[in-house]
Each structure stands twice: as structure tokens, then as C-alpha cells.
PDB file of N, CA and C in Angstrom:
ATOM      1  N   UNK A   1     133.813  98.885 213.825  1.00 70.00           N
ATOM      2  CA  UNK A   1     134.331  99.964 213.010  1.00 70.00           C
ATOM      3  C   UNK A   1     135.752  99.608 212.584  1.00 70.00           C
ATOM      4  N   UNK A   2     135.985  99.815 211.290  1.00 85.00           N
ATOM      5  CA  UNK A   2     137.517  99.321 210.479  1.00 85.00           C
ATOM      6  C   UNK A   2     138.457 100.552 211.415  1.00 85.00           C
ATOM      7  N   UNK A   3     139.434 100.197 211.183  1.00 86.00           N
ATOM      8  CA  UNK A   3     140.741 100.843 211.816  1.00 86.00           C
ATOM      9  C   UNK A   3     140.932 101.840 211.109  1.00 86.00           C
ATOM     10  N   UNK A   4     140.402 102.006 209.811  1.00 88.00           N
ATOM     11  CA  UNK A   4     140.765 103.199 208.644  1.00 88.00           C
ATOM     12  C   UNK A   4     139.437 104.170 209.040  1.00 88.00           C
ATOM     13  N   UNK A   5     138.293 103.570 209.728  1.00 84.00           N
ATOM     14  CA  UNK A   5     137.368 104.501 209.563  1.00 84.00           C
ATOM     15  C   UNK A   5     137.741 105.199 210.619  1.00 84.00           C
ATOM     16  N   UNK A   6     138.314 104.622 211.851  1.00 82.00           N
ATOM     17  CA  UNK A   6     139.017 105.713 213.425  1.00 82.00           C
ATOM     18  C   UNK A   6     139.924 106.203 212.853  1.00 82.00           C
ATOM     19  N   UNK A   7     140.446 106.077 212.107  1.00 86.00           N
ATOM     20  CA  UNK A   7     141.739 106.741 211.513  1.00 86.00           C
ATOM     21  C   UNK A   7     141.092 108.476 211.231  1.00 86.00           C
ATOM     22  N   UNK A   8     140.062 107.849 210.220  1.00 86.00           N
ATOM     23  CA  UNK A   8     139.597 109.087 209.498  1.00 86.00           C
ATOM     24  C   UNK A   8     138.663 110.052 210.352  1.00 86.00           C
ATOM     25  N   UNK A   9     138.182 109.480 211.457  1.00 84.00           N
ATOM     26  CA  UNK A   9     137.286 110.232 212.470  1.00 84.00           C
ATOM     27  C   UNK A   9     138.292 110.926 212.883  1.00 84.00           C
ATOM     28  N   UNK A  10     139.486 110.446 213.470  1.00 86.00           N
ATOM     29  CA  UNK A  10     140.339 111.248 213.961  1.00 86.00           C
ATOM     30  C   UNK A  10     140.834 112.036 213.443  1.00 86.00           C
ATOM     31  N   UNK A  11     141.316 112.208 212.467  1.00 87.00           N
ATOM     32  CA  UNK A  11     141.933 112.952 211.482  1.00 87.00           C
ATOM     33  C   UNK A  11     141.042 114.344 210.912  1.00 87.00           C
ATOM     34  N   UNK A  12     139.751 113.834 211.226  1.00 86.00           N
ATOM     35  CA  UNK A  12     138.699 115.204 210.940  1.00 86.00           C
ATOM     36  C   UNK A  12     138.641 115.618 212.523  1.00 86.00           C
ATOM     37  N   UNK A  13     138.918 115.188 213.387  1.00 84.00           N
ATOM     38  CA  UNK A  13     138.701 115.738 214.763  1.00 84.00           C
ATOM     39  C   UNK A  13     140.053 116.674 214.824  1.00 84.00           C
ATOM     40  N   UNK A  14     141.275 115.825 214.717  1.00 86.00           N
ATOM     41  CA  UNK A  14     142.470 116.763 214.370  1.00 86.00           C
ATOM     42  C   UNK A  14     142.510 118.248 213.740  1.00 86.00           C
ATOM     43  N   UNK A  15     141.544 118.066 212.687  1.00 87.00           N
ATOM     44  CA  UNK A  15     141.313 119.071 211.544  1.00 87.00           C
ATOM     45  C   UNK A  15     140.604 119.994 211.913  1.00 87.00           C
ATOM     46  N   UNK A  16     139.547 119.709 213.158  1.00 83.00           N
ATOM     47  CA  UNK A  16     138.856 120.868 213.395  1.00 83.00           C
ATOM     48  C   UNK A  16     138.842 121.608 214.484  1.00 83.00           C
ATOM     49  N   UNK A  17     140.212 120.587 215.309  1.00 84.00           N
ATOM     50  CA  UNK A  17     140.525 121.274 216.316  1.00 84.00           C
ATOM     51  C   UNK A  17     141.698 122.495 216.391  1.00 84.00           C
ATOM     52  N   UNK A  18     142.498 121.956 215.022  1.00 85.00           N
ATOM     53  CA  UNK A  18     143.578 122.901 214.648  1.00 85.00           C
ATOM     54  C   UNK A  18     142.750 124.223 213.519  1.00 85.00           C
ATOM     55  N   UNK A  19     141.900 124.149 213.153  1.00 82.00           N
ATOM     56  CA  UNK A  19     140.940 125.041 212.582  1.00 82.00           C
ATOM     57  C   UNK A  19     140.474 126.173 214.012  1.00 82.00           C
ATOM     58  N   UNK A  20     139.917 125.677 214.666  1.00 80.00           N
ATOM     59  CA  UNK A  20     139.648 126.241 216.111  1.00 80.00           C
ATOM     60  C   UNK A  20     140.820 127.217 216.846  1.00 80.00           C
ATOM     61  N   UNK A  21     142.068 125.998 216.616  1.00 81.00           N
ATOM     62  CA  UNK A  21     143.392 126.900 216.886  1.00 81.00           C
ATOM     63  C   UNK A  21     143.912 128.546 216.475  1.00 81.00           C
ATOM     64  N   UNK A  22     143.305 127.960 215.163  1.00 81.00           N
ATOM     65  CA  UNK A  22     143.855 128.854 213.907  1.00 81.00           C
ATOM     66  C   UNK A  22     142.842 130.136 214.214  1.00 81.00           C
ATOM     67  N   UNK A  23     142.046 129.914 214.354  1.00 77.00           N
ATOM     68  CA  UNK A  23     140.837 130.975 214.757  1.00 77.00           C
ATOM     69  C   UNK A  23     141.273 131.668 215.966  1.00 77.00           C
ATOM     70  N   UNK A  24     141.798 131.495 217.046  1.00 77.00           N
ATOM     71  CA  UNK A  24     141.707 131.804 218.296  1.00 77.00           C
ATOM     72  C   UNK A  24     143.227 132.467 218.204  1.00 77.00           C
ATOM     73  N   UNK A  25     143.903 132.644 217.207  1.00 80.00           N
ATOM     74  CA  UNK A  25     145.102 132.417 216.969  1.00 80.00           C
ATOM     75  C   UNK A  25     144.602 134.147 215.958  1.00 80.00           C
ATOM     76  N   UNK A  26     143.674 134.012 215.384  1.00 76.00           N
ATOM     77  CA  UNK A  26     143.122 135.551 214.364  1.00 76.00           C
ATOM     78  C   UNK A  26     142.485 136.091 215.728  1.00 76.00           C
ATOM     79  N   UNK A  27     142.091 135.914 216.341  1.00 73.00           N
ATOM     80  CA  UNK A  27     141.122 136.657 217.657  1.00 73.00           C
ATOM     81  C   UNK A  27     142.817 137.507 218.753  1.00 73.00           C
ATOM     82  N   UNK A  28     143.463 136.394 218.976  1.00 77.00           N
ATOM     83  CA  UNK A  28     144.414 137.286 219.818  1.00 77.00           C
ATOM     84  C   UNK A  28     144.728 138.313 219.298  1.00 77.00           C
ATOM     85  N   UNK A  29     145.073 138.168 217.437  1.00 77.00           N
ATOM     86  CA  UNK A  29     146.009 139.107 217.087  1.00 77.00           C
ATOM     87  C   UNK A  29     145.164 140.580 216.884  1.00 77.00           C
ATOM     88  N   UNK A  30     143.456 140.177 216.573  1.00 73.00           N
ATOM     89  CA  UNK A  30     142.937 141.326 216.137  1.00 73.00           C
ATOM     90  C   UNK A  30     142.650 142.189 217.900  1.00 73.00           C
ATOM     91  N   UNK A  31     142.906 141.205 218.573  1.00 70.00           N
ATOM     92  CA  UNK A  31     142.741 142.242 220.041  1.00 70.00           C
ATOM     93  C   UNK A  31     143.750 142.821 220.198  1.00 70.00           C
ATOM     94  N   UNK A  32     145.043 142.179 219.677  1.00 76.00           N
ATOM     95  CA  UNK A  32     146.390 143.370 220.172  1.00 76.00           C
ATOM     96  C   UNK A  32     146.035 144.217 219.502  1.00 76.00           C
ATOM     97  N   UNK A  33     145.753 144.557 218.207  1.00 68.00           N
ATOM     98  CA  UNK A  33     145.539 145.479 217.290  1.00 68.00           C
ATOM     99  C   UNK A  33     144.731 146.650 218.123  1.00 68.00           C
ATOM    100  N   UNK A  34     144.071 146.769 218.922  1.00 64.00           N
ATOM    101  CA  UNK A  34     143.087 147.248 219.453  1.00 64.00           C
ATOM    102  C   UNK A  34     143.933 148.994 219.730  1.00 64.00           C
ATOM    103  N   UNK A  35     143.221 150.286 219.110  1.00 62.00           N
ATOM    104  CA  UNK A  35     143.571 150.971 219.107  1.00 62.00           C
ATOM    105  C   UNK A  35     145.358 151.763 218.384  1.00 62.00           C
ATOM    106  N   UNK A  36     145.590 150.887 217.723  1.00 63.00           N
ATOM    107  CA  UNK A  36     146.561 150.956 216.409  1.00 63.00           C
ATOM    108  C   UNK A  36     146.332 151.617 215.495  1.00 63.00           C
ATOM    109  N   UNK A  37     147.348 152.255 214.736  1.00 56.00           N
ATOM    110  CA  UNK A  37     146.900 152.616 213.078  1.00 56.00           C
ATOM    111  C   UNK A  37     147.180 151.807 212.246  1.00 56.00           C
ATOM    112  N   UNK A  38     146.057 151.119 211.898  1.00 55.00           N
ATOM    113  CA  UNK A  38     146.349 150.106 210.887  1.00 55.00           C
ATOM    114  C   UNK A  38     145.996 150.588 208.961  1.00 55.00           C
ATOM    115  N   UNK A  39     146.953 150.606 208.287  1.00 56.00           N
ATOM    116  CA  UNK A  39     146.683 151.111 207.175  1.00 56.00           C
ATOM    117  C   UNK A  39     145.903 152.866 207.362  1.00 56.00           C
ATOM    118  N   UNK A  40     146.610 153.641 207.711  1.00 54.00           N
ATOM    119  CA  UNK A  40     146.041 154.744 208.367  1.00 54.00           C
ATOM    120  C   UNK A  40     144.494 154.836 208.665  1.00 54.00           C
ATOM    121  N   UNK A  41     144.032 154.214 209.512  1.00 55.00           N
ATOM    122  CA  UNK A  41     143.045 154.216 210.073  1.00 55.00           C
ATOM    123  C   UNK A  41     142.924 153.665 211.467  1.00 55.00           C
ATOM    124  N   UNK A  42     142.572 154.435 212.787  1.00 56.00           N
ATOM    125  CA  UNK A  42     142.625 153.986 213.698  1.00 56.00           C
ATOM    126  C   UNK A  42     141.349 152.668 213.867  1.00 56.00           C
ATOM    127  N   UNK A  43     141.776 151.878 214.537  1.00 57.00           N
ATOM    128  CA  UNK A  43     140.796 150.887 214.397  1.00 57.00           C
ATOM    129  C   UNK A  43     140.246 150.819 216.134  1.00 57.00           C
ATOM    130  N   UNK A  44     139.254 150.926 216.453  1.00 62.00           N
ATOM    131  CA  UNK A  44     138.417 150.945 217.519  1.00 62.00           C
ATOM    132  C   UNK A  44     138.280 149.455 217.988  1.00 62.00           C
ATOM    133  N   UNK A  45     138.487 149.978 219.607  1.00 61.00           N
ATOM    134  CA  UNK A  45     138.343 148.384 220.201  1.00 61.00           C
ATOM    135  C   UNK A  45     136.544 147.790 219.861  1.00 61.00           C
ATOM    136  N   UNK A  46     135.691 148.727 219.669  1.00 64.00           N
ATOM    137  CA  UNK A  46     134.525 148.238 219.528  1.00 64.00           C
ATOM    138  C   UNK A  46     134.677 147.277 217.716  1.00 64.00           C
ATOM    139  N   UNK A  47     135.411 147.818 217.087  1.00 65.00           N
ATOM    140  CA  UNK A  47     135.322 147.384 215.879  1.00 65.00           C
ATOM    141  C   UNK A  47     135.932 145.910 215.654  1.00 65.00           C
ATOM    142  N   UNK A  48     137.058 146.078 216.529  1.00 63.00           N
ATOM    143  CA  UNK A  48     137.741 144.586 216.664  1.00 63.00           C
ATOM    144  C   UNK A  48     136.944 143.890 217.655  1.00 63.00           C
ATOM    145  N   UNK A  49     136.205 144.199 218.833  1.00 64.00           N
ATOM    146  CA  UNK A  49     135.341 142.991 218.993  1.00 64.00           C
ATOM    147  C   UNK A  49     134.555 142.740 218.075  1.00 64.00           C
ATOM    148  N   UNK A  50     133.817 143.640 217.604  1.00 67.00           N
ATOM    149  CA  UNK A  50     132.690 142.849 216.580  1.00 67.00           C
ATOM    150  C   UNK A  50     133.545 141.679 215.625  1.00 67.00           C
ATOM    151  N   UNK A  51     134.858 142.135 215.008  1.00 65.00           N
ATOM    152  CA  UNK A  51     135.389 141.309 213.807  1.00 65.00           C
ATOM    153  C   UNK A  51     135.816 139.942 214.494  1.00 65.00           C
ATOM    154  N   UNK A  52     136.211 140.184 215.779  1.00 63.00           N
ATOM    155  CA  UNK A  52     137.025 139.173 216.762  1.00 63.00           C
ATOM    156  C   UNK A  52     135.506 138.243 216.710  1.00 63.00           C
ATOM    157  N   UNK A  53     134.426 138.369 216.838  1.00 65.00           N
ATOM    158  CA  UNK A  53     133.264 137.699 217.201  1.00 65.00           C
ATOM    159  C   UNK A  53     132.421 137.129 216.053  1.00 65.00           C
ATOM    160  N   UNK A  54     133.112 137.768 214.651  1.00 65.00           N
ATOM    161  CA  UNK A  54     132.309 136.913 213.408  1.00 65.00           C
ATOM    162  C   UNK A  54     133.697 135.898 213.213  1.00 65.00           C
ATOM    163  N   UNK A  55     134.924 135.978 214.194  1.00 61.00           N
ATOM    164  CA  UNK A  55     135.890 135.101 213.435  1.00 61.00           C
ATOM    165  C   UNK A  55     136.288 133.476 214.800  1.00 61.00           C
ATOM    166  N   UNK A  56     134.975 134.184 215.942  1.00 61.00           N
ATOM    167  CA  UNK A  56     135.348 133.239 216.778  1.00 61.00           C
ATOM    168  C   UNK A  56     134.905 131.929 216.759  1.00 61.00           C
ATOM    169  N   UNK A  57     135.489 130.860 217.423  1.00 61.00           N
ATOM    170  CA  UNK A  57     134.939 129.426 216.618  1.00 61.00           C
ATOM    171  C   UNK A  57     133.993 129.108 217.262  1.00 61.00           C
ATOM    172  N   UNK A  58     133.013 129.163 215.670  1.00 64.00           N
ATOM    173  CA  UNK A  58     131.860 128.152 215.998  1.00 64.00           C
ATOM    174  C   UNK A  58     131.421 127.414 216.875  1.00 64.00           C
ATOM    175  N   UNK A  59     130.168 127.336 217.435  1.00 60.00           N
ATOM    176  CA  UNK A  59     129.848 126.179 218.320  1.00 60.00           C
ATOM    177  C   UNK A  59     129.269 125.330 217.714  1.00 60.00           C
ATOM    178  N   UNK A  60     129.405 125.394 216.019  1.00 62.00           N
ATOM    179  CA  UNK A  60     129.306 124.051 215.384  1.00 62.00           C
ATOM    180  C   UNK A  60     130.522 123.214 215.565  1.00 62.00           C
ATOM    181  N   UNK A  61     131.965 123.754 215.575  1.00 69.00           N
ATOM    182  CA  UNK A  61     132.860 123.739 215.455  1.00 69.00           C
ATOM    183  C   UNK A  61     133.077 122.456 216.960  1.00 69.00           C
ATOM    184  N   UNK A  62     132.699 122.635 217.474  1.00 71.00           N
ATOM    185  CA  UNK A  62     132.415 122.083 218.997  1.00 71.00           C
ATOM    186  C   UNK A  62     131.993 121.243 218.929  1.00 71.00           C
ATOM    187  N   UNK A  63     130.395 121.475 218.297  1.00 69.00           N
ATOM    188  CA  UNK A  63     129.395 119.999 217.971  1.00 69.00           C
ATOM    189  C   UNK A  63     130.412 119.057 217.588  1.00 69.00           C
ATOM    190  N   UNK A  64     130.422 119.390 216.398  1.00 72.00           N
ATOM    191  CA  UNK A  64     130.964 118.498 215.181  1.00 72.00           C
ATOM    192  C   UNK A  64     132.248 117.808 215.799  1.00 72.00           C
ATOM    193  N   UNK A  65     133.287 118.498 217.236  1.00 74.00           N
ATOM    194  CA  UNK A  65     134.506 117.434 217.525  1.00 74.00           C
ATOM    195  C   UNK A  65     133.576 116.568 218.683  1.00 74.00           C
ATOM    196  N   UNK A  66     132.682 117.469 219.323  1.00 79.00           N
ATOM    197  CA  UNK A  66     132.095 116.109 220.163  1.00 79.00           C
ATOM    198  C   UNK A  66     131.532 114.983 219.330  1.00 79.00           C
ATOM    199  N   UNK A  67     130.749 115.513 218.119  1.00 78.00           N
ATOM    200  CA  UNK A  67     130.148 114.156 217.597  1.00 78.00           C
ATOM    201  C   UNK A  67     131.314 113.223 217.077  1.00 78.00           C
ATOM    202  N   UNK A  68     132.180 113.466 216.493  1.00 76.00           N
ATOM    203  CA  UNK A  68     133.440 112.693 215.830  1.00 76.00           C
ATOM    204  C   UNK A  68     133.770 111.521 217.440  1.00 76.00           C
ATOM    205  N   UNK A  69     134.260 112.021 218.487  1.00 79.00           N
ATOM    206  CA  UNK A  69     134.326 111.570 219.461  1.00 79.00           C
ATOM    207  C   UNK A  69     133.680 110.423 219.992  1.00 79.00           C
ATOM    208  N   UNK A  70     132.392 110.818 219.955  1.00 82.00           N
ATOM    209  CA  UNK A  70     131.309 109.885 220.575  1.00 82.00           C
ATOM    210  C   UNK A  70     131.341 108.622 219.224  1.00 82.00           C
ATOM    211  N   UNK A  71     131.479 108.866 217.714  1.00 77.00           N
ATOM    212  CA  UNK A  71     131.761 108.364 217.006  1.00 77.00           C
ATOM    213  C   UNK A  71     132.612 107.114 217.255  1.00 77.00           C
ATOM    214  N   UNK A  72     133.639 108.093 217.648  1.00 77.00           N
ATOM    215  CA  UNK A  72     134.715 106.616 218.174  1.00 77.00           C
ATOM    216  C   UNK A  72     134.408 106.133 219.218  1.00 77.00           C
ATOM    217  N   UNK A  73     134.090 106.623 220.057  1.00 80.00           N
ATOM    218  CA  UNK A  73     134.137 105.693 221.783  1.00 80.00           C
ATOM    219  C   UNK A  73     133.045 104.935 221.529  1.00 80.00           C
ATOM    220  N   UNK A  74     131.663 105.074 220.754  1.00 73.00           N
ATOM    221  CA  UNK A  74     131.214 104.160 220.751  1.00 73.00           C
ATOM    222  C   UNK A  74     131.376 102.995 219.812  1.00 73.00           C
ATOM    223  N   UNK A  75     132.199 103.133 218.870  1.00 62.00           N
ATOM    224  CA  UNK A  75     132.200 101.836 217.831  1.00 62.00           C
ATOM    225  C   UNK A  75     133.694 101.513 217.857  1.00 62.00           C
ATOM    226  N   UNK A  76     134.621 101.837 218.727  1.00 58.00           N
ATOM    227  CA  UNK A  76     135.768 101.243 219.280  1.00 58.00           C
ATOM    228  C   UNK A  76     135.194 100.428 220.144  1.00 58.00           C
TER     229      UNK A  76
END
């Protein structure tokens, strides 16, 4: 494997781990929210789990850094 192609495995592994970040990063904030008036409307802790749970990361999200991984360790 060329040095540019680990480059680029990595660089999408980077990408989807800071994607993951970024997600978990919308999940804390919609749990503080939990029982707030947001835009005058109280928002229900049942409502922010559900939203917290269409915004949590993927377990494609997972696949896809293990496969990048195995990518490299095996053709390094």
C-alpha cells in the first residue's frame, strides 16, 4: 500500500472519528436542555431522549473506523 493511500485511510478515520465527536458533543447538550424553556416551549426529557437517539453515532459510524483500520494494519 502507497504511503498516500495510509495517508488517506487515515484521514477518513480522523474524519469519522471527529464526526462521532461532534455528535456526542449534540447529545450532551440536548440532555442539559432537559426540562428548559426552550423557545417557549418546555421540552420533555422523554422528547430529548428520543432526539438525543436519532442524533447518536451510528454503528455504521464504528464499522466504517474499524474497517479503515484493519485497512491499514493489514497492508502496512
Amino acid at each position: 500500500m502507497k504511503q498516500e493511500d495510509i495517508n488517506k485511510l487515515k484521514n477518513k478515520i480522523s474524519s469519522l472519528e471527529r464526526q462521532v465527536e461532534i455528535q456526542k458533543g449534540r447529545i450532551s447538550f440536548l440532555e442539559s436542555q432537559s426540562g428548559k424553556i426552550v423557545d417557549g416551549a418546555d421540552i420533555s426529557h422523554e422528547s430529548l431522549k428520543c432526539l438525543a437517539k436519532r442524533l447518536s453515532p451510528d454503528v455504521a459510524f464504528k464499522y466504517a473506523i474499524d474497517w479503515y483500520r484493519e485497512q491499514l494494519t493489514e497492508k502496512s
